[in-house]
Amino acid sequence: MDKFMIEGGTALYGEIEIQSAKNAVLPLLAASILTEEKVVLYKCPDITDVRHMIEILSELGCQTSLVETTLHIESAGARHHEIPARLTKEIRSSIFMLGSVIARFGRARIAYPGGCDIGLRPIDLHLSSLKQLGVKITEEGGYIDCQCDRLIGAEIYLDCPSVGATENIVLAAVLAKGKTVIYNAAKEPEIVDLQNFLNLMGAKVQGAGSAIISIEGVESLKGIAYTPIPDRIEAGTFLIAAAICGGEVGLTNVRAEDISSLLHKLRQIGCKIHTKYDRIHIISNSIRQSPKLIETSPYPGYPTDLQAQISALACVCNGSTVIVENLFETRFKHMPQLQRMGADITVRGKTAFIRGVKQLHGAEVVASDLRGGAALTLAGLAANGITTVTDLSHIDRGYIAFDAKLKKLGAKIERVPVSF
């Protein structure tokens, strides 16, 4: 177990490359089981969540090889349909495997998934949607058992635009008989990426990025070599790091259109931002105005995965900020940790009221989830003195060499073992 030791107060300068999107790669890994031909993913991020999904593929009988950032997947020999609890408890995205494993084998058995402790994320939408495609589902002893002679296309209306449910339906429907239409589908860029990936494999998916997605089932899919989209959340995290520390930072391999809601807020705060092709350049000084209101909502609204990071920034802005978390009911667990650093925060239900202070001070804090851990790291970069961030396993789930990239920009941060 490691911890970050951070000495705050240093402005950031330089350029870094953004990794491929964690939230795009995970459903692509699930999609790889849909073909018996070889799948190759370039620029595959070697993060914990990806490693867990690769383990799940191996458990199903796939042959996998990750060489530097290129992942090779051979699923022709896959014969198993059960994903054991020891793997699903590590990663919530294991639920993506349900639709694709059913489509490949006609049955699936999966333990209830785990992941970050950010509140209830019920999978009822996944299961009810699969039932509409003809899947018989039984739940017993912490496992979900699914069986289907042949998936049949259906019209499915989602009560809320769930990203995971949308992706699971698409993964199941591409090999179903007939046409499937998803109404009130999620619109995230990662869903568009999944559509592009599947269509290059021979699927017939249309409408991703809009509220209505249609899928015409095909008999089989072929292998593919593919590069996933850049990680908009990692890009946003480093932009906020530049804003909170001050300085001048350039990002490459990034799509500005995917984080337009964040760029709007950063400009509102007083940052100068320039975008061109796959690059974003940010200049920040010490005069930061409050972003006033941050309200998370499904894409293209402000992303919940960047709520914790911008709340750390709001702690050192001039004025007050109201943050409303509409998607997850316990995604304020980092707030008490920020208070230990001198932040002026009041939380009432799903709303946090933040009054900016002149200076945060170093403290020992604990990361309780992925994005909260990133936020505490950013707060440490802006604080006076030494900040210690422990339980880095959460941060490692979504960021490659987070500390090394920050050090490249000039941050004073070290990853050291925890001594007991």
Short mmCIF file of C-alpha atoms in Angstrom, two decimals, residues 46-262:
data_model
loop_
_atom_site.label_atom_id
_atom_site.label_comp_id
_atom_site.label_asym_id
_atom_site.label_seq_id
_atom_site.Cartn_x
_atom_site.Cartn_y
_atom_site.Cartn_z
CA ASP A 46 -2.64 -0.08 -17.94
CA ILE A 47 -4.85 0.80 -14.99
CA THR A 48 -6.34 -1.43 -12.31
CA ASP A 49 -9.86 -1.50 -13.77
CA VAL A 50 -8.50 -2.61 -17.15
CA ARG A 51 -6.39 -5.31 -15.49
CA HIS A 52 -9.49 -6.64 -13.71
CA MET A 53 -11.46 -6.76 -16.97
CA ILE A 54 -8.58 -8.60 -18.66
CA GLU A 55 -8.70 -11.12 -15.78
CA ILE A 56 -12.41 -11.60 -16.42
CA LEU A 57 -11.74 -12.26 -20.12
CA SER A 58 -9.09 -14.82 -19.15
CA GLU A 59 -11.56 -16.48 -16.77
CA LEU A 60 -13.96 -16.88 -19.72
CA GLY A 61 -11.23 -18.62 -21.70
CA CYS A 62 -9.81 -15.77 -23.78
CA GLN A 63 -6.09 -15.45 -24.47
CA THR A 64 -4.84 -11.94 -23.69
CA SER A 65 -1.51 -10.15 -23.97
CA LEU A 66 -0.80 -6.55 -22.95
CA VAL A 67 2.53 -5.40 -24.37
CA GLU A 68 3.27 -1.81 -23.33
CA THR A 69 0.02 -0.15 -24.45
CA THR A 70 -1.18 -2.68 -27.04
CA LEU A 71 -3.68 -5.30 -25.91
CA HIS A 72 -4.25 -8.49 -27.94
CA ILE A 73 -7.40 -10.55 -27.27
CA GLU A 74 -8.07 -14.00 -28.74
CA SER A 75 -11.55 -15.19 -27.76
CA ALA A 76 -11.97 -18.16 -30.13
CA GLY A 77 -11.24 -20.55 -27.27
CA ALA A 78 -13.65 -18.92 -24.82
CA ARG A 79 -16.00 -21.54 -23.39
CA HIS A 80 -16.98 -20.35 -19.94
CA HIS A 81 -19.96 -18.17 -19.08
CA GLU A 82 -19.45 -17.56 -15.35
CA ILE A 83 -17.75 -14.49 -13.87
CA PRO A 84 -16.83 -15.24 -10.25
CA ALA A 85 -17.39 -12.96 -7.27
CA ARG A 86 -13.66 -12.51 -6.61
CA LEU A 87 -13.46 -10.50 -9.85
CA THR A 88 -16.83 -8.74 -9.97
CA LYS A 89 -16.40 -7.35 -6.46
CA GLU A 90 -13.37 -5.42 -7.74
CA ILE A 91 -15.00 -3.64 -10.64
CA ARG A 92 -18.52 -2.43 -11.30
CA SER A 93 -17.96 -2.46 -15.05
CA SER A 94 -17.99 -6.25 -14.95
CA ILE A 95 -21.74 -5.87 -15.45
CA PHE A 96 -20.96 -4.91 -19.08
CA MET A 97 -20.00 -8.53 -19.61
CA LEU A 98 -23.57 -9.68 -19.02
CA GLY A 99 -25.02 -8.65 -22.39
CA SER A 100 -22.02 -9.75 -24.44
CA VAL A 101 -21.61 -13.12 -22.68
CA ILE A 102 -25.32 -13.88 -23.18
CA ALA A 103 -25.04 -12.90 -26.84
CA ARG A 104 -22.00 -15.18 -27.30
CA PHE A 105 -23.01 -18.23 -25.23
CA GLY A 106 -26.77 -17.95 -24.69
CA ARG A 107 -26.25 -17.88 -20.95
CA ALA A 108 -24.31 -16.01 -18.29
CA ARG A 109 -23.70 -16.19 -14.57
CA ILE A 110 -22.28 -13.19 -12.74
CA ALA A 111 -21.92 -12.12 -9.13
CA TYR A 112 -23.25 -8.71 -8.18
CA PRO A 113 -20.62 -6.12 -9.18
CA GLY A 114 -18.56 -3.89 -6.89
CA GLY A 115 -16.44 -0.79 -7.57
CA CYS A 116 -16.25 2.63 -5.94
CA ASP A 117 -18.38 3.32 -2.87
CA ILE A 118 -20.26 6.33 -4.25
CA GLY A 119 -23.77 5.16 -3.43
CA LEU A 120 -26.38 2.85 -4.86
CA ARG A 121 -26.08 2.14 -8.56
CA PRO A 122 -28.88 -0.38 -9.09
CA ILE A 123 -28.66 -2.69 -12.07
CA ASP A 124 -32.44 -3.05 -12.42
CA LEU A 125 -32.37 -1.20 -15.75
CA HIS A 126 -29.80 -3.69 -17.09
CA LEU A 127 -31.84 -6.71 -16.04
CA SER A 128 -35.26 -5.42 -17.10
CA SER A 129 -33.86 -4.47 -20.51
CA LEU A 130 -32.28 -7.90 -21.03
CA LYS A 131 -35.60 -9.50 -20.11
CA GLN A 132 -37.23 -7.51 -22.91
CA LEU A 133 -34.69 -9.08 -25.29
CA GLY A 134 -35.89 -12.52 -24.22
CA VAL A 135 -33.45 -13.34 -21.41
CA LYS A 136 -34.72 -15.43 -18.47
CA ILE A 137 -33.11 -14.14 -15.27
CA THR A 138 -32.97 -15.61 -11.79
CA GLU A 139 -31.22 -14.02 -8.80
CA GLU A 140 -30.06 -16.17 -5.92
CA GLY A 141 -27.18 -16.30 -3.47
CA GLY A 142 -25.59 -13.07 -4.70
CA TYR A 143 -25.47 -14.30 -8.32
CA ILE A 144 -27.42 -13.37 -11.43
CA ASP A 145 -28.17 -16.30 -13.77
CA CYS A 146 -29.25 -15.52 -17.33
CA GLN A 147 -30.36 -17.87 -20.09
CA CYS A 148 -31.73 -17.38 -23.58
CA ASP A 149 -32.14 -19.62 -26.61
CA ARG A 150 -31.94 -16.60 -28.94
CA LEU A 151 -31.98 -12.90 -28.19
CA ILE A 152 -34.88 -11.16 -29.93
CA GLY A 153 -34.89 -7.46 -30.82
CA ALA A 154 -37.27 -5.20 -28.90
CA GLU A 155 -38.18 -1.58 -28.27
CA ILE A 156 -36.73 -0.57 -24.92
CA TYR A 157 -37.45 2.66 -23.04
CA LEU A 158 -35.02 3.56 -20.26
CA ASP A 159 -36.52 5.37 -17.26
CA CYS A 160 -33.25 7.28 -16.98
CA PRO A 161 -30.41 7.62 -19.52
CA SER A 162 -28.11 5.12 -17.82
CA VAL A 163 -24.71 4.80 -19.53
CA GLY A 164 -24.15 1.23 -18.34
CA ALA A 165 -27.63 0.02 -19.28
CA THR A 166 -27.41 1.65 -22.71
CA GLU A 167 -24.08 -0.04 -23.39
CA ASN A 168 -25.27 -3.41 -22.09
CA ILE A 169 -28.33 -3.36 -24.34
CA VAL A 170 -26.21 -2.47 -27.37
CA LEU A 171 -23.76 -5.30 -26.58
CA ALA A 172 -26.58 -7.82 -26.31
CA ALA A 173 -28.60 -6.56 -29.27
CA VAL A 174 -25.87 -6.60 -31.95
CA LEU A 175 -26.23 -10.39 -32.31
CA ALA A 176 -29.98 -10.53 -31.59
CA LYS A 177 -32.56 -11.51 -34.17
CA GLY A 178 -34.29 -8.45 -35.59
CA LYS A 179 -34.19 -4.80 -34.63
CA THR A 180 -33.72 -3.23 -31.21
CA VAL A 181 -34.48 0.42 -30.48
CA ILE A 182 -33.37 2.15 -27.27
CA TYR A 183 -35.34 5.24 -26.27
CA ASN A 184 -33.96 7.76 -23.76
CA ALA A 185 -30.49 6.33 -24.34
CA ALA A 186 -27.43 7.88 -22.70
CA LYS A 187 -25.48 10.21 -25.03
CA GLU A 188 -21.93 9.99 -23.66
CA PRO A 189 -18.97 10.04 -26.09
CA GLU A 190 -17.98 6.59 -24.84
CA ILE A 191 -21.23 5.18 -26.25
CA VAL A 192 -20.42 6.70 -29.64
CA ASP A 193 -17.01 5.05 -29.39
CA LEU A 194 -18.64 1.68 -28.66
CA GLN A 195 -20.90 2.12 -31.70
CA ASN A 196 -17.91 2.91 -33.92
CA PHE A 197 -16.00 -0.10 -32.58
CA LEU A 198 -18.91 -2.49 -33.12
CA ASN A 199 -19.73 -1.17 -36.59
CA LEU A 200 -16.15 -1.74 -37.72
CA MET A 201 -16.64 -5.31 -36.50
CA GLY A 202 -19.67 -5.63 -38.78
CA ALA A 203 -22.50 -4.57 -36.46
CA LYS A 204 -25.34 -2.28 -37.55
CA VAL A 205 -25.73 0.35 -34.84
CA GLN A 206 -27.06 3.87 -35.47
CA GLY A 207 -27.88 6.91 -33.37
CA ALA A 208 -25.28 6.76 -30.60
CA GLY A 209 -24.84 10.23 -29.16
CA SER A 210 -28.58 10.88 -29.45
CA ALA A 211 -31.54 9.79 -27.30
CA ILE A 212 -32.55 7.04 -29.75
CA ILE A 213 -30.23 4.21 -30.74
CA SER A 214 -31.25 1.50 -33.21
CA ILE A 215 -29.49 -1.84 -33.60
CA GLU A 216 -30.13 -4.28 -36.44
CA GLY A 217 -28.91 -7.68 -35.32
CA VAL A 218 -26.31 -9.54 -37.41
CA GLU A 219 -25.21 -13.19 -37.45
CA SER A 220 -21.57 -12.65 -36.51
CA LEU A 221 -18.85 -10.07 -35.93
CA LYS A 222 -15.25 -9.97 -37.13
CA GLY A 223 -11.98 -9.01 -35.46
CA ILE A 224 -10.67 -5.46 -35.37
CA ALA A 225 -7.69 -3.28 -34.45
CA TYR A 226 -8.85 -0.06 -32.77
CA THR A 227 -7.69 2.99 -30.81
CA PRO A 228 -10.20 4.18 -28.16
CA ILE A 229 -11.08 7.83 -27.64
CA PRO A 230 -9.10 9.99 -25.19
CA ASP A 231 -10.11 10.13 -21.53
CA ARG A 232 -12.14 13.29 -21.02
CA ILE A 233 -12.11 12.81 -17.24
CA GLU A 234 -8.33 12.55 -17.04
CA ALA A 235 -8.08 15.61 -19.29
CA GLY A 236 -10.50 17.49 -17.04
CA THR A 237 -8.57 16.48 -13.93
CA PHE A 238 -5.32 17.93 -15.29
CA LEU A 239 -7.04 21.11 -16.49
CA ILE A 240 -8.41 21.60 -12.98
CA ALA A 241 -4.94 20.88 -11.58
CA ALA A 242 -3.57 23.73 -13.69
CA ALA A 243 -6.41 26.00 -12.57
CA ILE A 244 -5.90 25.27 -8.86
CA CYS A 245 -2.07 25.56 -8.96
CA GLY A 246 -1.69 28.31 -11.53
CA GLY A 247 0.70 28.10 -14.45
CA GLU A 248 0.52 27.08 -18.08
CA VAL A 249 -0.24 23.51 -19.19
CA GLY A 250 -0.77 21.85 -22.58
CA LEU A 251 -2.68 18.61 -23.13
CA THR A 252 -2.37 16.42 -26.23
CA ASN A 253 -4.61 13.55 -27.37
CA VAL A 254 -7.72 15.31 -26.06
CA ARG A 255 -11.10 16.26 -27.52
CA ALA A 256 -12.28 19.68 -26.33
CA GLU A 257 -15.86 19.04 -27.46
CA ASP A 258 -16.17 16.19 -24.95
CA ILE A 259 -15.53 18.50 -21.97
CA SER A 260 -17.14 21.73 -23.16
CA SER A 261 -19.14 22.03 -19.91
CA LEU A 262 -15.89 22.05 -17.88
#
